[in-house]
mmCIF file of C-alpha atoms in Angstrom:
data_model
loop_
_atom_site.group_PDB
_atom_site.id
_atom_site.type_symbol
_atom_site.label_atom_id
_atom_site.label_comp_id
_atom_site.label_asym_id
_atom_site.label_seq_id
_atom_site.Cartn_x
_atom_site.Cartn_y
_atom_site.Cartn_z
ATOM 1 C CA UNK H 2 131.970 222.481 -15.504
ATOM 2 C CA UNK H 3 134.175 219.388 -15.886
ATOM 3 C CA UNK H 4 136.789 220.954 -13.592
ATOM 4 C CA UNK H 5 134.117 221.698 -11.006
ATOM 5 C CA UNK H 6 132.945 218.095 -11.142
ATOM 6 C CA UNK H 7 136.494 216.871 -10.604
ATOM 7 C CA UNK H 8 136.720 219.132 -7.556
ATOM 8 C CA UNK H 9 133.498 217.659 -6.215
ATOM 9 C CA UNK H 10 134.729 214.145 -6.843
ATOM 10 C CA UNK H 11 137.673 214.828 -4.523
ATOM 11 C CA UNK H 12 135.234 214.075 -1.721
ATOM 12 C CA UNK H 13 134.993 210.482 -2.862
ATOM 13 C CA UNK H 14 138.548 209.555 -1.897
ATOM 14 C CA UNK H 15 139.893 208.688 1.526
ATOM 15 C CA UNK H 16 140.843 212.316 2.171
ATOM 16 C CA UNK H 17 137.266 213.388 2.810
ATOM 17 C CA UNK H 18 137.214 214.643 6.406
ATOM 18 C CA UNK H 19 133.966 216.096 7.782
ATOM 19 C CA UNK H 20 134.882 216.439 11.495
ATOM 20 C CA UNK H 21 137.830 218.004 13.298
ATOM 21 C CA UNK H 22 138.440 219.071 16.891
ATOM 22 C CA UNK H 23 140.882 221.932 17.392
ATOM 23 C CA UNK H 24 142.225 223.925 20.320
ATOM 24 C CA UNK H 25 142.121 227.677 19.699
ATOM 25 C CA UNK H 26 143.457 230.657 21.615
ATOM 26 C CA UNK H 27 142.895 234.254 20.624
ATOM 27 C CA UNK H 28 145.533 236.899 21.271
ATOM 28 C CA UNK H 29 145.686 238.925 24.462
ATOM 29 C CA UNK H 30 145.362 242.689 24.259
ATOM 30 C CA UNK H 31 148.428 244.880 24.687
ATOM 31 C CA UNK H 32 148.838 246.890 27.878
ATOM 32 C CA UNK H 33 148.184 250.623 27.958
ATOM 33 C CA UNK H 34 151.243 252.808 28.462
ATOM 34 C CA UNK H 35 152.004 254.893 31.585
ATOM 35 C CA UNK H 36 154.292 257.268 29.756
ATOM 36 C CA UNK H 37 154.640 261.007 30.495
ATOM 37 C CA UNK H 38 155.637 263.694 27.999
ATOM 38 C CA UNK H 39 158.557 265.057 30.057
ATOM 39 C CA UNK H 40 161.626 266.722 28.624
ATOM 40 C CA UNK H 41 164.244 269.153 29.850
ATOM 41 C CA UNK H 42 162.071 271.985 28.688
ATOM 42 C CA UNK H 43 158.931 270.437 30.118
ATOM 43 C CA UNK H 44 159.838 268.418 33.238
ATOM 44 C CA UNK H 45 156.230 268.261 34.418
ATOM 45 C CA UNK H 46 154.625 267.212 31.149
ATOM 46 C CA UNK H 47 151.352 265.374 31.302
ATOM 47 C CA UNK H 48 150.519 261.743 30.547
ATOM 48 C CA UNK H 49 150.692 260.643 26.927
ATOM 49 C CA UNK H 50 150.740 256.848 27.195
ATOM 50 C CA UNK H 51 149.045 255.211 24.232
ATOM 51 C CA UNK H 52 146.549 252.371 24.168
ATOM 52 C CA UNK H 53 147.496 248.742 23.774
ATOM 53 C CA UNK H 54 146.743 246.940 20.538
ATOM 54 C CA UNK H 55 143.892 244.478 20.246
ATOM 55 C CA UNK H 56 144.652 240.759 20.356
ATOM 56 C CA UNK H 57 144.180 238.736 17.211
ATOM 57 C CA UNK H 58 140.899 236.924 16.494
ATOM 58 C CA UNK H 59 140.344 233.364 15.353
ATOM 59 C CA UNK H 60 138.127 233.653 12.259
ATOM 60 C CA UNK H 61 136.421 231.127 9.995
ATOM 61 C CA UNK H 62 135.921 232.060 6.323
ATOM 62 C CA UNK H 63 133.872 230.199 3.716
ATOM 63 C CA UNK H 64 135.704 228.904 0.629
ATOM 64 C CA UNK H 65 133.548 227.308 -2.076
ATOM 65 C CA UNK H 66 136.587 225.535 -3.540
ATOM 66 C CA UNK H 67 137.045 223.439 -0.388
ATOM 67 C CA UNK H 68 135.024 220.238 0.060
ATOM 68 C CA UNK H 69 136.740 218.702 3.071
ATOM 69 C CA UNK H 70 138.255 219.645 6.434
ATOM 70 C CA UNK H 71 141.367 217.607 5.646
ATOM 71 C CA UNK H 72 143.643 220.656 5.794
ATOM 72 C CA UNK H 73 142.696 221.143 9.465
ATOM 73 C CA UNK H 74 142.911 217.496 10.505
ATOM 74 C CA UNK H 75 146.482 217.752 11.785
ATOM 75 C CA UNK H 76 146.353 221.394 12.869
ATOM 76 C CA UNK H 77 145.308 220.748 16.451
ATOM 77 C CA UNK H 78 146.422 224.073 17.944
ATOM 78 C CA UNK H 79 145.606 227.503 16.521
ATOM 79 C CA UNK H 80 147.018 230.557 18.291
ATOM 80 C CA UNK H 81 146.427 234.177 17.254
ATOM 81 C CA UNK H 82 148.973 236.943 17.885
ATOM 82 C CA UNK H 83 149.045 239.136 20.977
ATOM 83 C CA UNK H 84 148.520 242.882 20.820
ATOM 84 C CA UNK H 85 151.513 245.155 21.414
ATOM 85 C CA UNK H 86 151.576 247.617 24.310
ATOM 86 C CA UNK H 87 150.986 251.332 23.768
ATOM 87 C CA UNK H 88 153.815 253.849 23.726
ATOM 88 C CA UNK H 89 154.526 257.542 24.076
ATOM 89 C CA UNK H 90 152.759 260.349 22.189
ATOM 90 C CA UNK H 91 149.475 258.457 22.609
ATOM 91 C CA UNK H 92 150.649 255.883 20.071
ATOM 92 C CA UNK H 93 148.473 252.792 19.959
ATOM 93 C CA UNK H 94 150.257 249.464 19.910
ATOM 94 C CA UNK H 95 150.025 247.181 16.905
ATOM 95 C CA UNK H 96 147.131 244.716 16.909
ATOM 96 C CA UNK H 97 147.935 241.044 17.108
ATOM 97 C CA UNK H 98 147.735 238.980 13.925
ATOM 98 C CA UNK H 99 144.375 237.269 13.470
ATOM 99 C CA UNK H 100 144.180 233.709 12.171
ATOM 100 C CA UNK H 101 141.721 233.067 9.332
ATOM 101 C CA UNK H 102 140.814 229.419 8.824
ATOM 102 C CA UNK H 103 139.247 228.722 5.442
ATOM 103 C CA UNK H 104 136.514 226.102 5.617
ATOM 104 C CA UNK H 105 134.075 224.511 3.151
ATOM 105 C CA UNK H 106 130.581 225.886 2.821
ATOM 106 C CA UNK H 107 128.320 223.999 5.187
ATOM 107 C CA UNK H 108 130.781 224.035 8.107
ATOM 108 C CA UNK H 109 129.214 224.214 11.564
ATOM 109 C CA UNK H 110 131.267 225.484 14.531
ATOM 110 C CA UNK H 111 130.477 224.050 17.970
ATOM 111 C CA UNK H 112 131.738 224.452 21.518
ATOM 112 C CA UNK H 113 133.394 221.099 22.202
ATOM 113 C CA UNK H 114 132.577 221.182 25.922
ATOM 114 C CA UNK H 115 128.882 222.066 25.747
ATOM 115 C CA UNK H 116 128.008 220.955 22.206
ATOM 116 C CA UNK H 117 126.416 224.369 21.590
ATOM 117 C CA UNK H 118 126.237 225.381 17.937
ATOM 118 C CA UNK H 119 127.993 228.737 17.601
ATOM 119 C CA UNK H 120 127.363 229.478 13.922
ATOM 120 C CA UNK H 121 127.408 228.080 10.393
ATOM 121 C CA UNK H 122 129.371 229.125 7.320
ATOM 122 C CA UNK H 123 127.218 228.861 4.194
ATOM 123 C CA UNK H 124 128.445 231.527 1.737
ATOM 124 C CA UNK H 125 131.611 232.174 -0.243
ATOM 125 C CA UNK H 126 133.836 234.687 1.571
ATOM 126 C CA UNK H 127 131.596 234.754 4.650
ATOM 127 C CA UNK H 128 133.630 235.499 7.792
ATOM 128 C CA UNK H 129 132.629 234.810 11.374
ATOM 129 C CA UNK H 130 134.718 235.221 14.507
ATOM 130 C CA UNK H 131 135.136 231.985 16.415
ATOM 131 C CA UNK H 132 136.784 233.689 19.378
ATOM 132 C CA UNK H 133 137.680 237.394 19.591
ATOM 133 C CA UNK H 134 141.026 238.707 20.728
ATOM 134 C CA UNK H 135 141.307 240.640 23.972
ATOM 135 C CA UNK H 136 140.881 244.400 23.907
ATOM 136 C CA UNK H 137 143.926 246.551 24.375
ATOM 137 C CA UNK H 138 144.253 248.496 27.632
ATOM 138 C CA UNK H 139 143.784 252.263 27.745
ATOM 139 C CA UNK H 140 146.858 254.455 28.168
ATOM 140 C CA UNK H 141 147.229 256.709 31.215
ATOM 141 C CA UNK H 142 146.230 259.884 29.371
ATOM 142 C CA UNK H 143 142.622 258.670 29.414
ATOM 143 C CA UNK H 144 142.566 258.889 33.208
ATOM 144 C CA UNK H 145 143.901 262.447 33.647
ATOM 145 C CA UNK H 146 141.523 264.750 35.537
ATOM 146 C CA UNK H 147 141.683 268.226 37.008
ATOM 147 C CA UNK H 148 142.526 266.709 40.377
ATOM 148 C CA UNK H 149 144.818 263.956 39.099
ATOM 149 C CA UNK H 150 146.860 265.438 36.302
ATOM 150 C CA UNK H 151 149.582 262.741 36.387
ATOM 151 C CA UNK H 152 147.758 259.400 36.758
ATOM 152 C CA UNK H 153 150.053 256.466 37.473
ATOM 153 C CA UNK H 154 147.480 254.022 36.155
ATOM 154 C CA UNK H 155 146.997 252.446 32.721
ATOM 155 C CA UNK H 156 144.835 249.468 31.882
ATOM 156 C CA UNK H 157 146.310 246.041 31.239
ATOM 157 C CA UNK H 158 145.163 244.320 28.068
ATOM 158 C CA UNK H 159 142.339 241.802 28.225
ATOM 159 C CA UNK H 160 143.415 238.159 28.107
ATOM 160 C CA UNK H 161 142.671 236.070 25.088
ATOM 161 C CA UNK H 162 140.083 233.285 25.058
ATOM 162 C CA UNK H 163 140.967 229.649 24.667
ATOM 163 C CA UNK H 164 139.085 226.394 24.339
ATOM 164 C CA UNK H 165 138.354 223.304 22.264
ATOM 165 C CA UNK H 166 136.056 223.646 19.302
ATOM 166 C CA UNK H 167 134.475 221.217 16.865
ATOM 167 C CA UNK H 168 134.190 221.961 13.160
ATOM 168 C CA UNK H 169 131.690 219.730 11.410
ATOM 169 C CA UNK H 170 130.933 219.721 7.712
ATOM 170 C CA UNK H 171 127.411 219.138 6.400
ATOM 171 C CA UNK H 172 127.413 218.724 2.643
ATOM 172 C CA UNK H 173 125.591 221.441 0.710
ATOM 173 C CA UNK H 174 123.751 220.070 -2.330
ATOM 174 C CA UNK H 175 120.506 220.753 -4.150
ATOM 175 C CA UNK H 176 119.446 217.099 -4.221
ATOM 176 C CA UNK H 177 120.322 214.292 -1.821
ATOM 177 C CA UNK H 178 119.996 210.642 -2.849
ATOM 178 C CA UNK H 179 118.404 208.605 -0.055
ATOM 179 C CA UNK H 180 118.095 204.841 0.001
ATOM 180 C CA UNK H 181 119.232 201.573 1.491
ATOM 181 C CA UNK H 182 122.658 200.214 0.527
ATOM 182 C CA UNK H 183 122.844 198.928 -3.037
ATOM 183 C CA UNK H 184 119.744 200.865 -4.149
ATOM 184 C CA UNK H 185 121.534 202.169 -7.245
ATOM 185 C CA UNK H 186 122.393 205.663 -6.004
ATOM 186 C CA UNK H 187 126.044 205.598 -7.102
ATOM 187 C CA UNK H 188 125.106 204.233 -10.504
ATOM 188 C CA UNK H 189 122.563 207.001 -11.015
ATOM 189 C CA UNK H 190 125.096 209.641 -9.953
ATOM 190 C CA UNK H 191 127.708 208.268 -12.355
ATOM 191 C CA UNK H 192 125.276 208.377 -15.278
ATOM 192 C CA UNK H 193 123.707 211.823 -14.853
ATOM 193 C CA UNK H 194 126.865 213.632 -13.663
ATOM 194 C CA UNK H 195 130.591 213.596 -14.337
ATOM 195 C CA UNK H 196 131.282 212.090 -10.899
ATOM 196 C CA UNK H 197 132.821 208.618 -10.796
ATOM 197 C CA UNK H 198 131.894 206.998 -7.496
ATOM 198 C CA UNK H 199 132.918 203.436 -6.692
ATOM 199 C CA UNK H 200 130.189 201.042 -7.812
ATOM 200 C CA UNK H 201 129.852 197.387 -6.822
ATOM 201 C CA UNK H 202 127.088 194.909 -6.115
ATOM 202 C CA UNK H 203 127.461 194.845 -2.332
ATOM 203 C CA UNK H 204 126.252 197.068 0.518
ATOM 204 C CA UNK H 205 128.143 200.148 1.693
ATOM 205 C CA UNK H 206 130.184 200.670 -1.458
ATOM 206 C CA UNK H 207 129.712 204.389 -0.720
ATOM 207 C CA UNK H 208 131.435 205.272 2.547
ATOM 208 C CA UNK H 209 131.556 209.066 2.112
ATOM 209 C CA UNK H 210 129.247 211.511 0.298
ATOM 210 C CA UNK H 211 129.901 211.855 -3.422
ATOM 211 C CA UNK H 212 128.916 215.055 -5.204
ATOM 212 C CA UNK H 213 128.257 215.614 -8.872
ATOM 213 C CA UNK H 214 126.972 218.411 -11.100
ATOM 214 C CA UNK H 215 123.923 217.603 -13.220
ATOM 215 C CA UNK H 216 123.929 219.541 -16.491
ATOM 216 C CA UNK H 217 120.368 220.613 -17.291
ATOM 217 C CA UNK H 218 118.580 222.392 -20.112
ATOM 218 C CA UNK H 219 119.729 225.793 -21.383
ATOM 219 C CA UNK H 220 123.106 225.541 -19.618
ATOM 220 C CA UNK H 221 121.528 225.287 -16.170
ATOM 221 C CA UNK H 222 122.904 222.879 -13.585
ATOM 222 C CA UNK H 223 122.373 221.615 -10.057
ATOM 223 C CA UNK H 224 124.380 219.642 -7.506
ATOM 224 C CA UNK H 225 123.354 216.158 -6.420
ATOM 225 C CA UNK H 226 124.840 214.199 -3.497
ATOM 226 C CA UNK H 227 125.045 210.431 -3.165
ATOM 227 C CA UNK H 228 124.720 209.874 0.583
ATOM 228 C CA UNK H 229 125.942 206.549 2.031
ATOM 229 C CA UNK H 230 123.084 204.061 2.315
ATOM 230 C CA UNK H 231 120.713 204.107 5.252
ATOM 231 C CA UNK H 232 120.091 201.035 7.384
ATOM 232 C CA UNK H 233 117.310 200.555 9.904
ATOM 233 C CA UNK H 234 118.436 202.084 13.195
ATOM 234 C CA UNK H 235 120.743 204.607 11.517
ATOM 235 C CA UNK H 236 119.380 207.452 13.673
ATOM 236 C CA UNK H 237 120.744 205.568 16.704
ATOM 237 C CA UNK H 238 124.183 205.417 15.136
ATOM 238 C CA UNK H 239 123.981 201.941 13.623
ATOM 239 C CA UNK H 240 125.938 201.345 10.450
ATOM 240 C CA UNK H 241 127.340 204.721 9.387
ATOM 241 C CA UNK H 242 124.696 206.393 11.571
ATOM 242 C CA UNK H 243 125.018 210.126 12.121
ATOM 243 C CA UNK H 244 128.080 210.197 9.886
ATOM 244 C CA UNK H 245 125.808 210.457 6.852
ATOM 245 C CA UNK H 246 122.389 211.486 8.187
ATOM 246 C CA UNK H 247 123.775 214.926 9.054
ATOM 247 C CA UNK H 248 124.632 215.500 5.388
ATOM 248 C CA UNK H 249 121.027 214.929 4.315
ATOM 249 C CA UNK H 250 119.984 217.892 6.481
ATOM 250 C CA UNK H 251 121.517 220.327 3.978
ATOM 251 C CA UNK H 252 119.847 219.016 0.813
ATOM 252 C CA UNK H 253 116.971 221.082 -0.563
ATOM 253 C CA UNK H 254 115.304 218.076 -2.243
ATOM 254 C CA UNK H 255 115.392 214.428 -1.190
ATOM 255 C CA UNK H 256 115.351 211.806 -3.920
ATOM 256 C CA UNK H 257 114.346 208.408 -2.507
ATOM 257 C CA UNK H 258 115.614 205.428 -4.492
ATOM 258 C CA UNK H 259 113.928 202.063 -4.030
ATOM 259 C CA UNK H 260 115.124 199.191 -6.241
ATOM 260 C CA UNK H 261 112.573 197.469 -8.452
ATOM 261 C CA UNK H 262 113.358 194.065 -6.903
ATOM 262 C CA UNK H 263 112.475 195.235 -3.366
ATOM 263 C CA UNK H 264 110.227 192.813 -1.474
ATOM 264 C CA UNK H 265 107.996 195.634 -0.237
ATOM 265 C CA UNK H 266 108.433 199.054 -1.834
ATOM 266 C CA UNK H 267 106.088 200.867 0.534
ATOM 267 C CA UNK H 268 107.641 199.349 3.663
ATOM 268 C CA UNK H 269 111.109 200.340 2.452
ATOM 269 C CA UNK H 270 109.964 203.895 1.797
ATOM 270 C CA UNK H 271 108.316 204.136 5.216
ATOM 271 C CA UNK H 272 111.470 202.867 6.913
ATOM 272 C CA UNK H 273 113.554 205.502 5.167
ATOM 273 C CA UNK H 274 111.110 208.203 6.244
ATOM 274 C CA UNK H 275 111.111 206.920 9.817
ATOM 275 C CA UNK H 276 114.905 207.042 10.033
ATOM 276 C CA UNK H 277 114.988 210.616 8.761
ATOM 277 C CA UNK H 278 112.191 211.702 11.100
ATOM 278 C CA UNK H 279 113.850 210.091 14.128
ATOM 279 C CA UNK H 280 117.090 211.922 13.368
ATOM 280 C CA UNK H 281 115.490 215.290 12.580
ATOM 281 C CA UNK H 282 111.724 215.725 12.049
ATOM 282 C CA UNK H 283 112.319 218.822 9.911
ATOM 283 C CA UNK H 284 113.706 216.593 7.157
ATOM 284 C CA UNK H 285 110.170 215.507 6.322
ATOM 285 C CA UNK H 286 109.338 219.103 5.427
ATOM 286 C CA UNK H 287 111.724 219.004 2.486
ATOM 287 C CA UNK H 288 110.621 218.527 -1.110
ATOM 288 C CA UNK H 289 110.918 214.864 -2.066
ATOM 289 C CA UNK H 290 110.500 212.497 -4.962
ATOM 290 C CA UNK H 291 110.319 208.680 -4.923
ATOM 291 C CA UNK H 292 111.981 206.767 -7.727
ATOM 292 C CA UNK H 293 111.972 203.045 -8.427
ATOM 293 C CA UNK H 294 115.435 202.270 -9.761
ATOM 294 C CA UNK H 295 116.643 199.344 -11.891
ATOM 295 C CA UNK H 296 113.174 199.254 -13.474
ATOM 296 C CA UNK H 297 114.168 198.399 -17.055
ATOM 297 C CA UNK H 298 112.817 194.851 -16.625
ATOM 298 C CA UNK H 299 109.407 196.009 -15.341
ATOM 299 C CA UNK H 300 106.468 195.914 -17.722
ATOM 300 C CA UNK H 301 103.458 198.207 -17.466
ATOM 301 C CA UNK H 302 101.517 195.724 -15.324
ATOM 302 C CA UNK H 303 104.295 195.461 -12.725
ATOM 303 C CA UNK H 304 104.708 199.228 -12.648
ATOM 304 C CA UNK H 305 100.980 199.643 -12.016
ATOM 305 C CA UNK H 306 101.161 197.094 -9.212
ATOM 306 C CA UNK H 307 103.953 199.082 -7.556
ATOM 307 C CA UNK H 308 101.971 202.316 -7.897
ATOM 308 C CA UNK H 309 99.017 200.676 -6.184
ATOM 309 C CA UNK H 310 101.263 199.343 -3.436
ATOM 310 C CA UNK H 311 102.686 202.835 -2.851
ATOM 311 C CA UNK H 312 99.185 204.102 -2.033
ATOM 312 C CA UNK H 313 99.146 207.401 -3.880
ATOM 313 C CA UNK H 314 102.840 208.316 -3.424
ATOM 314 C CA UNK H 315 104.193 210.028 -6.540
ATOM 315 C CA UNK H 316 106.488 207.390 -8.078
ATOM 316 C CA UNK H 317 108.765 207.606 -11.101
ATOM 317 C CA UNK H 318 110.456 204.646 -12.804
ATOM 318 C CA UNK H 319 114.021 204.882 -14.085
ATOM 319 C CA UNK H 320 116.942 202.748 -15.143
ATOM 320 C CA UNK H 321 120.368 204.362 -14.901
ATOM 321 C CA UNK H 322 122.023 201.487 -16.770
ATOM 322 C CA UNK H 323 119.471 201.500 -19.618
ATOM 323 C CA UNK H 324 119.190 205.319 -19.367
ATOM 324 C CA UNK H 325 115.415 205.219 -19.157
ATOM 325 C CA UNK H 326 113.424 208.071 -17.604
ATOM 326 C CA UNK H 327 116.476 210.170 -16.757
ATOM 327 C CA UNK H 328 115.477 213.344 -18.603
ATOM 328 C CA UNK H 329 112.013 213.199 -17.025
ATOM 329 C CA UNK H 330 113.713 212.790 -13.636
ATOM 330 C CA UNK H 331 115.927 215.841 -14.247
ATOM 331 C CA UNK H 332 112.839 217.882 -15.199
ATOM 332 C CA UNK H 333 111.093 216.809 -11.999
ATOM 333 C CA UNK H 334 114.093 217.567 -9.781
ATOM 334 C CA UNK H 335 114.558 220.981 -11.348
ATOM 335 C CA UNK H 336 110.883 221.706 -10.722
ATOM 336 C CA UNK H 337 111.254 220.751 -7.052
ATOM 337 C CA UNK H 338 114.464 222.741 -6.615
ATOM 338 C CA UNK H 339 112.790 225.847 -7.995
ATOM 339 C CA UNK H 340 109.630 225.394 -5.917
ATOM 340 C CA UNK H 341 109.211 228.114 -3.256
ATOM 341 C CA UNK H 342 109.975 227.081 0.327
ATOM 342 C CA UNK H 343 106.980 227.314 2.640
#
C-alpha cells in the first residue's frame, strides 16, 4: 500500500501532465498482387495474387500504474506501419505494425478539430482503436470468373487515416475534496493518507491534483483526491478554471470542506455548488458530504450555530491537525462510496 501511495504522489510534482495534443497516422493497407501461376509446364496458369496486409492501427490501452500523460508530452507524431503487398500463391502480405499508447485510467480521447469525444479509457488493459489502419487490397485471384479467367486487376490498399487528437486525463478517485483555496484539503489528505502534498498558509498551494490512499477498517481502502481550490467564476476559466473542475467529474463522492473561520458557511457552500453546477449540472447528482474543517477551537454552542446556519445540510466537524472526527469521517465516506448509484 505504501508503494501505491508513492505512485499516486508522483502526480504532485511538476511532471503531472493531464493534456497532450498529438498527430497520428495509421498505416496504409498493402496492395493486392496481380501475379499468375505460370511456369514452363503451365504457361497459361491462372491468377494467384495474394491480398495485401492490413495497415497498423493506433491504439490506446489503459495502464493503472500511470498517473500522468508526461510520457506523451514530447511525442508529437505517432505513425503506425504500412501493410505489405500480397505475393504469389495467394500469400497475404504482412500487416503493418500497430502502435499501442499506454495511458492512465481516466483518459479521454477527442478529435482536436471538432472537439468530439471519441471514447474513454477507464479499465486496466482496456484497448480502444483511436484510428484503424487501412484494409489490404484483394489479390487478382478474387476477380477470376468464367468469362475473365486472367483478370489484370487487383485492389490497391486503403490509405491510412491521419489527424490531430487530444488526450485529456480526468483523475479517477473515490472521493474528491472540494473547497476554496486554503480550506485545509491538503492538510486533511496528508493526515488520513500517506500522500505528502505541499502545505502552506496561502491560496493555491495545490496546483495539480494530489491522490492518496485512505486505509480503512478490515484492510479496506479507498482513493481520495485533493483538487486545487475553487474560486468564484472557476467554471468560466478563472483561476485554474477547467484545469481542475474536469477532475471532479470522475469522483464518486464529493467532500466539501469549509473552514471553521469562514464568514458565511452557507454562502461558501452555495458558491461551491453553483460553480460545479455551472460547469456540469450532473455533478450535483453525486453523493456529497459537507465538513467544517479546522474546528478544534469550536465549542458546542458555535457548532450548533453553524448547523443552524447551514439550514438542514448534513455537517460534520473535524480537525486534521488535532485529529478530531477523522474516523467518523472515514466511516461516513465509506458509507457513501458503497451507496448504490441511482
